PDB file of C-alpha atoms in Angstrom:
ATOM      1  CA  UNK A   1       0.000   0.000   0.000  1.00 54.00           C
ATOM      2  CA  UNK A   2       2.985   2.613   0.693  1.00 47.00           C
ATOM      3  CA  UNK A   3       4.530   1.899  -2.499  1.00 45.00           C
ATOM      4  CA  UNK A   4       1.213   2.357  -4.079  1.00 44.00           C
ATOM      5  CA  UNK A   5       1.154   5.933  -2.571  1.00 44.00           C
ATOM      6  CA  UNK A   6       4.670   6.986  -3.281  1.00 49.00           C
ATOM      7  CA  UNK A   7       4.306   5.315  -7.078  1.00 42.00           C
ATOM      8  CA  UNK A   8       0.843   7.798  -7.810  1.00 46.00           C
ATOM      9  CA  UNK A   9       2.143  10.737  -6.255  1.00 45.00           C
ATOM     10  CA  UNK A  10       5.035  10.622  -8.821  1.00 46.00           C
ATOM     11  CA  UNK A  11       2.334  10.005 -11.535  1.00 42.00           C
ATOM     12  CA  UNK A  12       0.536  13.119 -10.135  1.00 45.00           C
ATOM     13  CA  UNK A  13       2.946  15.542 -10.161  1.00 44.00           C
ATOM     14  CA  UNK A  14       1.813  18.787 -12.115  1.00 41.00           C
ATOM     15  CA  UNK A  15       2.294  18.460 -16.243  1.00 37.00           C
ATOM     16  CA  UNK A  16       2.376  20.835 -18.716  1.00 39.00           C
ATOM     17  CA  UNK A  17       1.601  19.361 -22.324  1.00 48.00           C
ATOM     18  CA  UNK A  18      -2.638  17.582 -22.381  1.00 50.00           C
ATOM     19  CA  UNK A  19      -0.927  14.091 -23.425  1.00 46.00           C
ATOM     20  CA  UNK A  20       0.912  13.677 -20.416  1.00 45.00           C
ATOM     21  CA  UNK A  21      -1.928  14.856 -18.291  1.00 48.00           C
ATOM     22  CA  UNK A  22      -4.193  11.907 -20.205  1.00 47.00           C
ATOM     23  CA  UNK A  23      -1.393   9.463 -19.548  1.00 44.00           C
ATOM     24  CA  UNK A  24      -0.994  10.004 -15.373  1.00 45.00           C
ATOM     25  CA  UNK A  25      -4.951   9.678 -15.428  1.00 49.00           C
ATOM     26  CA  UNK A  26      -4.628   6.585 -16.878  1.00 49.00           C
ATOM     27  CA  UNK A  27      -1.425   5.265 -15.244  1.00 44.00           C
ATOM     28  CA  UNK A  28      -3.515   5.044 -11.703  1.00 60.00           C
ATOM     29  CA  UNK A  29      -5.852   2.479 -13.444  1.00 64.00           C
ATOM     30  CA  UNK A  30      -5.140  -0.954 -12.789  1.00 76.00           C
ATOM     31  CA  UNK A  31      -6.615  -3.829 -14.488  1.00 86.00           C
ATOM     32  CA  UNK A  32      -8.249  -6.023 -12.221  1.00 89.00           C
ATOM     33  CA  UNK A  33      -9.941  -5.475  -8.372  1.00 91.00           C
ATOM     34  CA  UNK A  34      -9.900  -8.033  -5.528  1.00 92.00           C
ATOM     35  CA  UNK A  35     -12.969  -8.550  -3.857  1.00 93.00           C
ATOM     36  CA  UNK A  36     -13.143  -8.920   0.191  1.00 93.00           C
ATOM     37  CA  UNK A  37     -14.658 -11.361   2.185  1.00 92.00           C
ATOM     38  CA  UNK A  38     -16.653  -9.786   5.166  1.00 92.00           C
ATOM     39  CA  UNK A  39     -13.793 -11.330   7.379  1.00 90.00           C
ATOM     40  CA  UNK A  40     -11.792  -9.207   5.422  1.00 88.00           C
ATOM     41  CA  UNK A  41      -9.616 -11.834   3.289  1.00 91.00           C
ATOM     42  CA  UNK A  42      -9.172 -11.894   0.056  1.00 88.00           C
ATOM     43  CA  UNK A  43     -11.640 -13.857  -2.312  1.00 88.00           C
ATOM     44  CA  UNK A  44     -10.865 -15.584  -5.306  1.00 88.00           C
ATOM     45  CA  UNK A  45     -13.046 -13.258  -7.687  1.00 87.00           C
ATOM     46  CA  UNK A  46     -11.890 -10.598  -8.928  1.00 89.00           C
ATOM     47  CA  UNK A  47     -13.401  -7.545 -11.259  1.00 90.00           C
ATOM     48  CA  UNK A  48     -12.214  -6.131 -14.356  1.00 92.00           C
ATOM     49  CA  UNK A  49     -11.414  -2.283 -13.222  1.00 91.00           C
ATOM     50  CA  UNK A  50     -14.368   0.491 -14.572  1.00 92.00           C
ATOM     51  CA  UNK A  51     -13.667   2.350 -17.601  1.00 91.00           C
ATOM     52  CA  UNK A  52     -14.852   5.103 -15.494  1.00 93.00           C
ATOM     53  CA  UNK A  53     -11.890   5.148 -13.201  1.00 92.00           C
ATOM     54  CA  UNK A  54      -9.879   5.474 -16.137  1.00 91.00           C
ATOM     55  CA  UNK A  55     -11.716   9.337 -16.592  1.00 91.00           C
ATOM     56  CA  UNK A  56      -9.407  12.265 -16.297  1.00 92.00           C
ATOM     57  CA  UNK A  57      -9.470  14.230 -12.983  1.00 92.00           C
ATOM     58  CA  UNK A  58      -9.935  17.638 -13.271  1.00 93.00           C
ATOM     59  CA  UNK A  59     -10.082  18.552  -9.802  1.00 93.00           C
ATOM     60  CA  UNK A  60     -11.127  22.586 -10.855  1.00 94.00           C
ATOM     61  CA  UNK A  61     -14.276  21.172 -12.776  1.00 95.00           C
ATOM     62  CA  UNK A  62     -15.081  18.972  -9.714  1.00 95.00           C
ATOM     63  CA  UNK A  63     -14.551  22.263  -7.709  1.00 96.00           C
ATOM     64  CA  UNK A  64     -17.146  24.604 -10.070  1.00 96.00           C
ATOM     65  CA  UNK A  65     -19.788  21.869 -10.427  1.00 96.00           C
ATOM     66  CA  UNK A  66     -19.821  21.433  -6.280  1.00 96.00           C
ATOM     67  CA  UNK A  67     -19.928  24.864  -5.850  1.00 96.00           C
ATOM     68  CA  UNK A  68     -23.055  25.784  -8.349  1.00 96.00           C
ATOM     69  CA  UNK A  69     -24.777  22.610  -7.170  1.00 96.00           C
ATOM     70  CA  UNK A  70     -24.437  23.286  -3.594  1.00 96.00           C
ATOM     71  CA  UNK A  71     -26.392  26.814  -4.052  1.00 96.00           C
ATOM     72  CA  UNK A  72     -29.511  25.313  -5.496  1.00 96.00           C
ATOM     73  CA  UNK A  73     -30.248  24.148  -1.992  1.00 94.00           C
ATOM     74  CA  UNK A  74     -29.715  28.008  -0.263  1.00 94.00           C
ATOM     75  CA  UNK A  75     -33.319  29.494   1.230  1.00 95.00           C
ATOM     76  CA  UNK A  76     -33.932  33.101  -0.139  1.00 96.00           C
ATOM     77  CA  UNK A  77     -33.385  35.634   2.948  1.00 96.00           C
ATOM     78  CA  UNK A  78     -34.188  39.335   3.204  1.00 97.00           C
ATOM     79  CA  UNK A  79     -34.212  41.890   5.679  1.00 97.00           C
ATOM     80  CA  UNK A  80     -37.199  43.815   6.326  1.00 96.00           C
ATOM     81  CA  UNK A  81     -38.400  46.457   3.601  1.00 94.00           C
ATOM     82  CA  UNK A  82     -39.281  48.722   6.262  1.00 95.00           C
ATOM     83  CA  UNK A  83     -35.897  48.249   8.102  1.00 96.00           C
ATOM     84  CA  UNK A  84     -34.261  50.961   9.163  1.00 95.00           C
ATOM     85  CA  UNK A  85     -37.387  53.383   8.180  1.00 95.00           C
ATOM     86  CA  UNK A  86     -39.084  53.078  10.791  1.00 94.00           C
ATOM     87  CA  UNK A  87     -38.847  56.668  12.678  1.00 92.00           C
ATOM     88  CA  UNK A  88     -40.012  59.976  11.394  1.00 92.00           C
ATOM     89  CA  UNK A  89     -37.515  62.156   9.723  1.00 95.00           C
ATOM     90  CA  UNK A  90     -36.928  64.909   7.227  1.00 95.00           C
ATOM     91  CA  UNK A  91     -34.166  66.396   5.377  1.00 96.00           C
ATOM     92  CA  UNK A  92     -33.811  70.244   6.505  1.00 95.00           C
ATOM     93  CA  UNK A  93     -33.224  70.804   3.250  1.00 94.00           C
ATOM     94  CA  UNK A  94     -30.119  73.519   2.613  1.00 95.00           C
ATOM     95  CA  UNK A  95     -28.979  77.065   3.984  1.00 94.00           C
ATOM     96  CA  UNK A  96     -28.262  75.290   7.093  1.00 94.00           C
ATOM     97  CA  UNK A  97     -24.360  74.305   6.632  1.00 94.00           C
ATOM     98  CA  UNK A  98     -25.421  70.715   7.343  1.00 95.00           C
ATOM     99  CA  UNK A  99     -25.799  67.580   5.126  1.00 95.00           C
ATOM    100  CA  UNK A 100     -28.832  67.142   3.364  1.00 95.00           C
ATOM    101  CA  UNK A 101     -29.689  63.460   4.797  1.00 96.00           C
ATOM    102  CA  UNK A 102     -33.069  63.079   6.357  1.00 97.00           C
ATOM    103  CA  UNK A 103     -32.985  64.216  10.141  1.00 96.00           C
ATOM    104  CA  UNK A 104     -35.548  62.883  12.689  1.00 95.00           C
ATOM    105  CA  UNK A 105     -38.054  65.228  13.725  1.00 94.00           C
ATOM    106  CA  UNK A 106     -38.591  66.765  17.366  1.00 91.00           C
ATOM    107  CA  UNK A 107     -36.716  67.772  20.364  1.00 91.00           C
ATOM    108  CA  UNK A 108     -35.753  67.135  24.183  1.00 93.00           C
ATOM    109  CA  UNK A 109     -34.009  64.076  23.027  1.00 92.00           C
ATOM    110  CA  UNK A 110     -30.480  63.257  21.679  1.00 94.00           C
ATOM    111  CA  UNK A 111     -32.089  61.465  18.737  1.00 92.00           C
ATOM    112  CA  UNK A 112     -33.761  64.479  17.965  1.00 94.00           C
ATOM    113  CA  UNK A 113     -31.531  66.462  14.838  1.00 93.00           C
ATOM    114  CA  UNK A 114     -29.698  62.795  14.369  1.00 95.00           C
ATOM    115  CA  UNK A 115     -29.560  61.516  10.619  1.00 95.00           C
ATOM    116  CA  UNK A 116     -31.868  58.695   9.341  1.00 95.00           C
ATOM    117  CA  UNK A 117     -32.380  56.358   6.567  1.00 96.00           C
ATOM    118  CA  UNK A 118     -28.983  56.417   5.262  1.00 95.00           C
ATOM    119  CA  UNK A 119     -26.901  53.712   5.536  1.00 96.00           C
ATOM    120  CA  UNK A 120     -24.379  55.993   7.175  1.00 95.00           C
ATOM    121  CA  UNK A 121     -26.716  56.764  10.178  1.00 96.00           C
ATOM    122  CA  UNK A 122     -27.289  55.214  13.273  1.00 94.00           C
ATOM    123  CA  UNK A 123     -30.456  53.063  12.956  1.00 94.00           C
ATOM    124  CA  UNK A 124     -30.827  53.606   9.239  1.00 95.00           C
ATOM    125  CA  UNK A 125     -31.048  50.876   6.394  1.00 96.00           C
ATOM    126  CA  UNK A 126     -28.364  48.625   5.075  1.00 96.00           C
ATOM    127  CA  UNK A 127     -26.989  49.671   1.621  1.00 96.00           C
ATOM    128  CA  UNK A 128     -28.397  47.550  -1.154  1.00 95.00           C
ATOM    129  CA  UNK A 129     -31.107  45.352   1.145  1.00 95.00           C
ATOM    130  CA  UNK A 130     -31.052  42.205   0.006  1.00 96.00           C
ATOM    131  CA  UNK A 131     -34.101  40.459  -1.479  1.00 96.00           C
ATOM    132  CA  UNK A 132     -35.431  37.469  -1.754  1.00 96.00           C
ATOM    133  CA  UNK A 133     -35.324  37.414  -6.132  1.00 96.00           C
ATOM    134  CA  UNK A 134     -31.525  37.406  -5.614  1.00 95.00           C
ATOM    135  CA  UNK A 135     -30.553  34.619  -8.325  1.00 96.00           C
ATOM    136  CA  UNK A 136     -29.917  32.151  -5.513  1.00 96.00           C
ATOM    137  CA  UNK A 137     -30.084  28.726  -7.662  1.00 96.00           C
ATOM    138  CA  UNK A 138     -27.353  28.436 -10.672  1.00 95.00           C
ATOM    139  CA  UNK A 139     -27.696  25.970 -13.328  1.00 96.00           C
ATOM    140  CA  UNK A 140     -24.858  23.753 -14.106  1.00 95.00           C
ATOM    141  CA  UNK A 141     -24.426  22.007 -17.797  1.00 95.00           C
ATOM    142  CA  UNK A 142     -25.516  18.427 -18.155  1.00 95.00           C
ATOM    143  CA  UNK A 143     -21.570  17.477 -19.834  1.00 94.00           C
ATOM    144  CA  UNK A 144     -20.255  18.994 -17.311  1.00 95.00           C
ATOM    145  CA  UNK A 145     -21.964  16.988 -14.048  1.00 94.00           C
ATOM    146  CA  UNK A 146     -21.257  14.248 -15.971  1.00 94.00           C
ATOM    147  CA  UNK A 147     -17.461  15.000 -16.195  1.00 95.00           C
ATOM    148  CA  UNK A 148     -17.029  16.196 -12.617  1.00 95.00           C
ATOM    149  CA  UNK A 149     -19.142  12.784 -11.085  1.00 95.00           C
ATOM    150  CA  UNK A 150     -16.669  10.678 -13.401  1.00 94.00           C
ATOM    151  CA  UNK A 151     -13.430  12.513 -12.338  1.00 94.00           C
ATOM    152  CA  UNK A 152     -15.043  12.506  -8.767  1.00 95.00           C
ATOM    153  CA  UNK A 153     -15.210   8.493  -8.953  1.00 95.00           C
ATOM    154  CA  UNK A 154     -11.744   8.196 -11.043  1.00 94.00           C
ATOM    155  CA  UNK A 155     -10.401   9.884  -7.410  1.00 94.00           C
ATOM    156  CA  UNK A 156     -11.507   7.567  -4.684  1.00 93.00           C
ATOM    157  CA  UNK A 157      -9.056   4.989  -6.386  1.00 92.00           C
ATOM    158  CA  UNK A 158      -6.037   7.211  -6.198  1.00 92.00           C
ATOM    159  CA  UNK A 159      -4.613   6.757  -2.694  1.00 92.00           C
ATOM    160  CA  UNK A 160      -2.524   9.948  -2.569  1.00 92.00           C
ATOM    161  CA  UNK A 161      -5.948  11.568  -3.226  1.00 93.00           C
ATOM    162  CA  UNK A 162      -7.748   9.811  -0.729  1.00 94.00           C
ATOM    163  CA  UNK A 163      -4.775  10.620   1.702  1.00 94.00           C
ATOM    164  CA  UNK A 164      -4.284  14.020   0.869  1.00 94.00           C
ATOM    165  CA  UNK A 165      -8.220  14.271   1.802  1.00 92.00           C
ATOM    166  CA  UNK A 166      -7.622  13.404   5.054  1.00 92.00           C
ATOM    167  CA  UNK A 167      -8.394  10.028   5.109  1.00 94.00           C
ATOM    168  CA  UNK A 168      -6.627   7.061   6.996  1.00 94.00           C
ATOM    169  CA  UNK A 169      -6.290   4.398   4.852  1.00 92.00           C
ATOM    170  CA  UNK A 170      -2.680   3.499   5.482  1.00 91.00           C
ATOM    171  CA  UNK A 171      -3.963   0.030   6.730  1.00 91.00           C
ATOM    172  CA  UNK A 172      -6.680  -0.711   3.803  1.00 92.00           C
ATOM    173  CA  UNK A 173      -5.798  -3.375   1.626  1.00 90.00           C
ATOM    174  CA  UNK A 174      -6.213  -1.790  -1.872  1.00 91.00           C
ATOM    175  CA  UNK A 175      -8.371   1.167  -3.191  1.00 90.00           C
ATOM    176  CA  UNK A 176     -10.889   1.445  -4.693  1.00 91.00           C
ATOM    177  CA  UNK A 177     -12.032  -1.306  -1.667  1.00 94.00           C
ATOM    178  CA  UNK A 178     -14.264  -3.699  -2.967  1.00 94.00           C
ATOM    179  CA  UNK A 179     -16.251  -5.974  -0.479  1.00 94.00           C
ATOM    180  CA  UNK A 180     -18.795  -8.932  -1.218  1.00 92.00           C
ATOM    181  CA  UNK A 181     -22.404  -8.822  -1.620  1.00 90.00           C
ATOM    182  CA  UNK A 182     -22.899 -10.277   1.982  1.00 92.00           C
ATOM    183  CA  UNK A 183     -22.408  -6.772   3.198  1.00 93.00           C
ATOM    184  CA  UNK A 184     -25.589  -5.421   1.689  1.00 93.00           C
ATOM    185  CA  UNK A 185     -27.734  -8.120   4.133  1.00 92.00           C
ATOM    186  CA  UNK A 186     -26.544  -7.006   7.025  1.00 93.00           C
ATOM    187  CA  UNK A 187     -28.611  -5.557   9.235  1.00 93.00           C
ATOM    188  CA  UNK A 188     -26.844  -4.581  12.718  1.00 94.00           C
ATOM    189  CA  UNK A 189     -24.536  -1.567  13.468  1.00 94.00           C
ATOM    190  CA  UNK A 190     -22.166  -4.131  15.769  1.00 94.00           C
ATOM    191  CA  UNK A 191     -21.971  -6.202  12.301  1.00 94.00           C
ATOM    192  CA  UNK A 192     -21.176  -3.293  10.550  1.00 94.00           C
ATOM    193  CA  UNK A 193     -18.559  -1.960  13.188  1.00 95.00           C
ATOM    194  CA  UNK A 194     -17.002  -5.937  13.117  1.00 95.00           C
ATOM    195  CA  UNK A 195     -16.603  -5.152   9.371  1.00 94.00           C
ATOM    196  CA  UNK A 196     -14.932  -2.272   9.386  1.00 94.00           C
ATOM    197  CA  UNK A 197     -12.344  -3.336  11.424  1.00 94.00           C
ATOM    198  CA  UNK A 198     -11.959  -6.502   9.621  1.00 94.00           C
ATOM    199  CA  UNK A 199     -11.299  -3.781   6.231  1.00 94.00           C
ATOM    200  CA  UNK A 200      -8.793  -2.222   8.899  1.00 94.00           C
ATOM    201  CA  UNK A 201     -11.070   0.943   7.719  1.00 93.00           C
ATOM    202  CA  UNK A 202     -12.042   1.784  11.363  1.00 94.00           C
ATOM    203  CA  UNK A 203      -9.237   3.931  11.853  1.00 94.00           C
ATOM    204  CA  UNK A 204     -10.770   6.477   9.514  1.00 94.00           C
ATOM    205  CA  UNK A 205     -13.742   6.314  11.899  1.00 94.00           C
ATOM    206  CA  UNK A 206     -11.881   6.839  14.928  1.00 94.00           C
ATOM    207  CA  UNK A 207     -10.527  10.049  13.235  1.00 95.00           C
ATOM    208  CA  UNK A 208     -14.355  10.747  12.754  1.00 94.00           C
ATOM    209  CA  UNK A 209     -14.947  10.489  16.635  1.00 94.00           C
ATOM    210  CA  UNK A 210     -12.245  12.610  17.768  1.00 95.00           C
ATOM    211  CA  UNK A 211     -12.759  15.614  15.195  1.00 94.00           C
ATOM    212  CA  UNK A 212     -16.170  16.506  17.045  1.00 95.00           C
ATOM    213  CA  UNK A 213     -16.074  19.879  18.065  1.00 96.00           C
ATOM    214  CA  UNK A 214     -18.240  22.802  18.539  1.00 96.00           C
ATOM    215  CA  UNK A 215     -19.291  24.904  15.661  1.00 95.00           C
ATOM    216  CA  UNK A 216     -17.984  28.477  15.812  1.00 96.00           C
ATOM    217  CA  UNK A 217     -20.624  31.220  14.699  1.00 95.00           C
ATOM    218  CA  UNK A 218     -25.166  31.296  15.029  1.00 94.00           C
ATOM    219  CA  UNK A 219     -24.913  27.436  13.925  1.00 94.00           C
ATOM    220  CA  UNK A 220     -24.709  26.447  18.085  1.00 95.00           C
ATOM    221  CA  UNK A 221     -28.199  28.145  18.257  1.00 95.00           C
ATOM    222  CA  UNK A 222     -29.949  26.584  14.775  1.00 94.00           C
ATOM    223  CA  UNK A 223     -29.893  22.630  16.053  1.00 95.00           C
ATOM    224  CA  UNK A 224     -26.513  22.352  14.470  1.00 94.00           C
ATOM    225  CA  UNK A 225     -24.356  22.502  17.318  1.00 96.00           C
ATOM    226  CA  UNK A 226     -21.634  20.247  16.920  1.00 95.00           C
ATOM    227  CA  UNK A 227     -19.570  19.471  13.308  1.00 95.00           C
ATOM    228  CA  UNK A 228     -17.115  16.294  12.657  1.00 94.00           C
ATOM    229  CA  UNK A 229     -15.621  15.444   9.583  1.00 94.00           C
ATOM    230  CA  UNK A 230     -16.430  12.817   6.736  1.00 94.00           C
ATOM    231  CA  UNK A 231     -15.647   9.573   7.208  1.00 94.00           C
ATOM    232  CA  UNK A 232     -15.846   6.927   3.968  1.00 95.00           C
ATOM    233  CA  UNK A 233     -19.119   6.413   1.808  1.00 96.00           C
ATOM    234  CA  UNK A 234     -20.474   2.845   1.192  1.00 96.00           C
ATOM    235  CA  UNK A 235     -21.714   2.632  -1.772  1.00 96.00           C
ATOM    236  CA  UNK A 236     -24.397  -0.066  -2.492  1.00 95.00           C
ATOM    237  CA  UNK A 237     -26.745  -1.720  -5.070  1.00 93.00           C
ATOM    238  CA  UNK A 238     -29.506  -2.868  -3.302  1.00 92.00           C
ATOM    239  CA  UNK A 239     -30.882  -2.236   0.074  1.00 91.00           C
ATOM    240  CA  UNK A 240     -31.147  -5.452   2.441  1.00 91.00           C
ATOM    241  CA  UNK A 241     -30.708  -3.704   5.726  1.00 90.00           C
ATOM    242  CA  UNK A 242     -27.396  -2.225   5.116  1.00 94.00           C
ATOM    243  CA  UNK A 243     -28.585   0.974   5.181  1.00 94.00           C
ATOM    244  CA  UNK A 244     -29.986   0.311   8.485  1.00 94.00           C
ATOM    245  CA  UNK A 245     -26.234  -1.676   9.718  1.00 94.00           C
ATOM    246  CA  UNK A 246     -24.307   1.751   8.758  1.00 94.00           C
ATOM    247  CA  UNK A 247     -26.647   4.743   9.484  1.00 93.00           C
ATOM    248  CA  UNK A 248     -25.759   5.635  13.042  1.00 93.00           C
ATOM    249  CA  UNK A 249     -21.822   5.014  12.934  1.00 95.00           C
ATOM    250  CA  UNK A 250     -20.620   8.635  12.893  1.00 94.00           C
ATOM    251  CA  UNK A 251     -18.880  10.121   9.747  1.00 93.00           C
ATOM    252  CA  UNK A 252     -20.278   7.312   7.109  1.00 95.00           C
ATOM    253  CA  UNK A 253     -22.366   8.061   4.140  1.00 94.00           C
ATOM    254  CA  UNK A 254     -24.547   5.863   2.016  1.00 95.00           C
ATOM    255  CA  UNK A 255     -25.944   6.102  -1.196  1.00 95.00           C
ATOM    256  CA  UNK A 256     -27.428   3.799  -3.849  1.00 96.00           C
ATOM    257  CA  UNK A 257     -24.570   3.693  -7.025  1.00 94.00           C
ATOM    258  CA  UNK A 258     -27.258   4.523  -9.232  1.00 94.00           C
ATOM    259  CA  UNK A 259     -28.147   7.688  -7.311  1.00 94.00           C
ATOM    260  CA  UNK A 260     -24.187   9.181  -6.901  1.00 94.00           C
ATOM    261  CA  UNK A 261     -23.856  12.738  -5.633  1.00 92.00           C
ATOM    262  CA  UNK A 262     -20.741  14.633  -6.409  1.00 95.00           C
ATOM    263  CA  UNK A 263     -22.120  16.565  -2.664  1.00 95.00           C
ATOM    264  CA  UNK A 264     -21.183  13.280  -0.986  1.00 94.00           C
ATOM    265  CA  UNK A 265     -18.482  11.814  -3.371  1.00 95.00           C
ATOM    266  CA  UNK A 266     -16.316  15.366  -3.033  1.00 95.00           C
ATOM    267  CA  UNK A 267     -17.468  16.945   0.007  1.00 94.00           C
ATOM    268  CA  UNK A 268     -16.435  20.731  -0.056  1.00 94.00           C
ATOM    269  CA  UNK A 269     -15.383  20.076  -3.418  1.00 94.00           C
ATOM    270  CA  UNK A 270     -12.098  18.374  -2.703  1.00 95.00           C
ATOM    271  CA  UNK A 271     -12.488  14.874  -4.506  1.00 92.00           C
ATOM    272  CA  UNK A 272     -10.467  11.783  -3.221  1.00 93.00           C
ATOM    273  CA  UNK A 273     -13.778  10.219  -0.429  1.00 94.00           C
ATOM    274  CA  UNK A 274     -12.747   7.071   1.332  1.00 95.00           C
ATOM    275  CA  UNK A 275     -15.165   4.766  -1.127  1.00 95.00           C
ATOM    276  CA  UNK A 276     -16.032   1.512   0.204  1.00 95.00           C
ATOM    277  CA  UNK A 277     -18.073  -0.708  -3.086  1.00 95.00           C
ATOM    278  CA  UNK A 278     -20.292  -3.181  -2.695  1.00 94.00           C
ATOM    279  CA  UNK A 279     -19.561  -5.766  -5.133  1.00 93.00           C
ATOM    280  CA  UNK A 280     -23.006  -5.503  -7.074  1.00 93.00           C
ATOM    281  CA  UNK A 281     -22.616  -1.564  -7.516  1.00 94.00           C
ATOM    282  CA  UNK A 282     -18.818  -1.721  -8.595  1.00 94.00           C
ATOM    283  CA  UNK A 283     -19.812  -4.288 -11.722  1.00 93.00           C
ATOM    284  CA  UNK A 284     -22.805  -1.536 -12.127  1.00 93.00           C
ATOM    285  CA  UNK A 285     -20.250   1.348 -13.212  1.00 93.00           C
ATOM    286  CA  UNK A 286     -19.263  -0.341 -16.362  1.00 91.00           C
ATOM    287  CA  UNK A 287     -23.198  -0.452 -17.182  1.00 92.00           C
ATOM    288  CA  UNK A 288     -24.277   3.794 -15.836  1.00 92.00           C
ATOM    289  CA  UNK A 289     -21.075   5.439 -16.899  1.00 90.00           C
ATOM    290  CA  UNK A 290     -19.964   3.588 -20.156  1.00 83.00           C
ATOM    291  CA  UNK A 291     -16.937   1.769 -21.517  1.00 70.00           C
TER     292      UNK A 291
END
């Protein structure tokens, strides 16, 4: 597995000419996958290696299609049109060798004579309010989903990716991890635990554990008061209870493989997610994504 690092960081080392670039994002694609046992030893079946993890990563197309995808889910917010208009004043007009803004009306008060409205004064509106027509969604080209999902897949079997992410897989067998069918009956979180450790892919949920923290900012007082990081994504064909086996283990992700998110598969935009396969979804790829 360290030589495996050490061998694709050389391959990914920054390139100047296109053909070169094609040639390290093939060079990480190797021809056949293991398959894991839920003991986690090695089965005799193996799987000929997707043509989509043979897709060029372009890690600044992955970064523009999170980005644009991740504000169609923003609520609209506005202030209030009456903000900061909500006093009586008038401008005194001139001939007084004072600015012309609005001044509120009255006397035996400090506030008295003190400017209004403007976004200058005390109390006064914002400048430009904001408004709830603001172009909050953004629509993102069809081509180009399709090209960041692949190049976000192509990633989670590059292990100096996966690494670089943050993710402990120095003890994982191989990436991209590909475990039996078995795992998609199970219905138990201590199964699921048993079988994580068995991958030696607990560690990355240990990291999970100890990254809980407090949010900084308004989040503590919005029912989101705590944040961890991202731990790996299992990523299944069918649904026999495994959703129910890996739901509450902090830090893990699941989604159906014909129903990947490039939200979950490069969260914050950064591809290179821990990926663990199911057997039935990784012979799927070939099928949704093409040869």
């Amino acid at each position: 597995m360290v030589a495996l690092v050490s061998f694709t960081k050389q391959l990914l080392v920054a390139t100047t000419n296109d053909h070169s670039k094609l040639a390290v994002a093939k060079a990480v694609c190797r021809p056949l996958v293991n398959v894991y046992d839920l003991s986690g030893a090695c089965t005799k079946s193996s799987i000929k290696m997707p043509a989509v993890f043979k897709a060029p990563m372009r890690n600044d197309v992955v970064n523009f299609v999170h980005d644009s995808l991740l504000k169609n889910s923003r609520q609209p917010y506005a202030v209030s049109a009456k903000a900061g208009h909500q006093t009586s004043a008038e401008s005194w007009g001139t001939g007084r060798a004072v600015a012309r803004i609005p001044r509120v009306r009255g006397g035996g008060t400090h506030r008295s004579g003190q400017g209004a409205f403007g976004n200058m004064c005390r109390g006064g509106h914002m400048y430009a309010p904001t408004k709830v027509w603001r172009r909050w969604h953004r629509r993102v080209n069809i081509q180009q989903r399709r090209f960041a999902m692949c190049s976000a897949i192509a990633a989670t079997g590059v292990p100096a990716l996966v690494m670089a992410r943050g993710h402990r897989v120095d003890r994982v067998p191989e990436l991209p991890l590909v475990v039996s069918g078995e795992v998609e009956k199970l219905k138990k979180t201590k199964e699921a635990v048993k079988v994580l450790k068995k991958l030696r892919a607990w560690s990355d949920i240990q990291k999970v554990y100890q990254s809980k923290r407090y949010r900084a900012g308004k989040g503590k007082m919005r029912n989101r008061r705590h944040v961890m990081k991202r731990g790996p994504i299992v990523v299944y064909k069918k649904d026999d209870g495994v959703t129910r086996a890996f739901r509450n283990i902090p830090g893990v992700t699941l989604l159906n493989v014909k129903y990947l998110n490039i939200l979950k598969l490069a969260p914050g935009g950064h591809m290179g997610r821990f990926t663990i396969w199911t057997e039935g979804a990784f012979r799927s790829l070939d099928k949704l994504y093409g040869t």
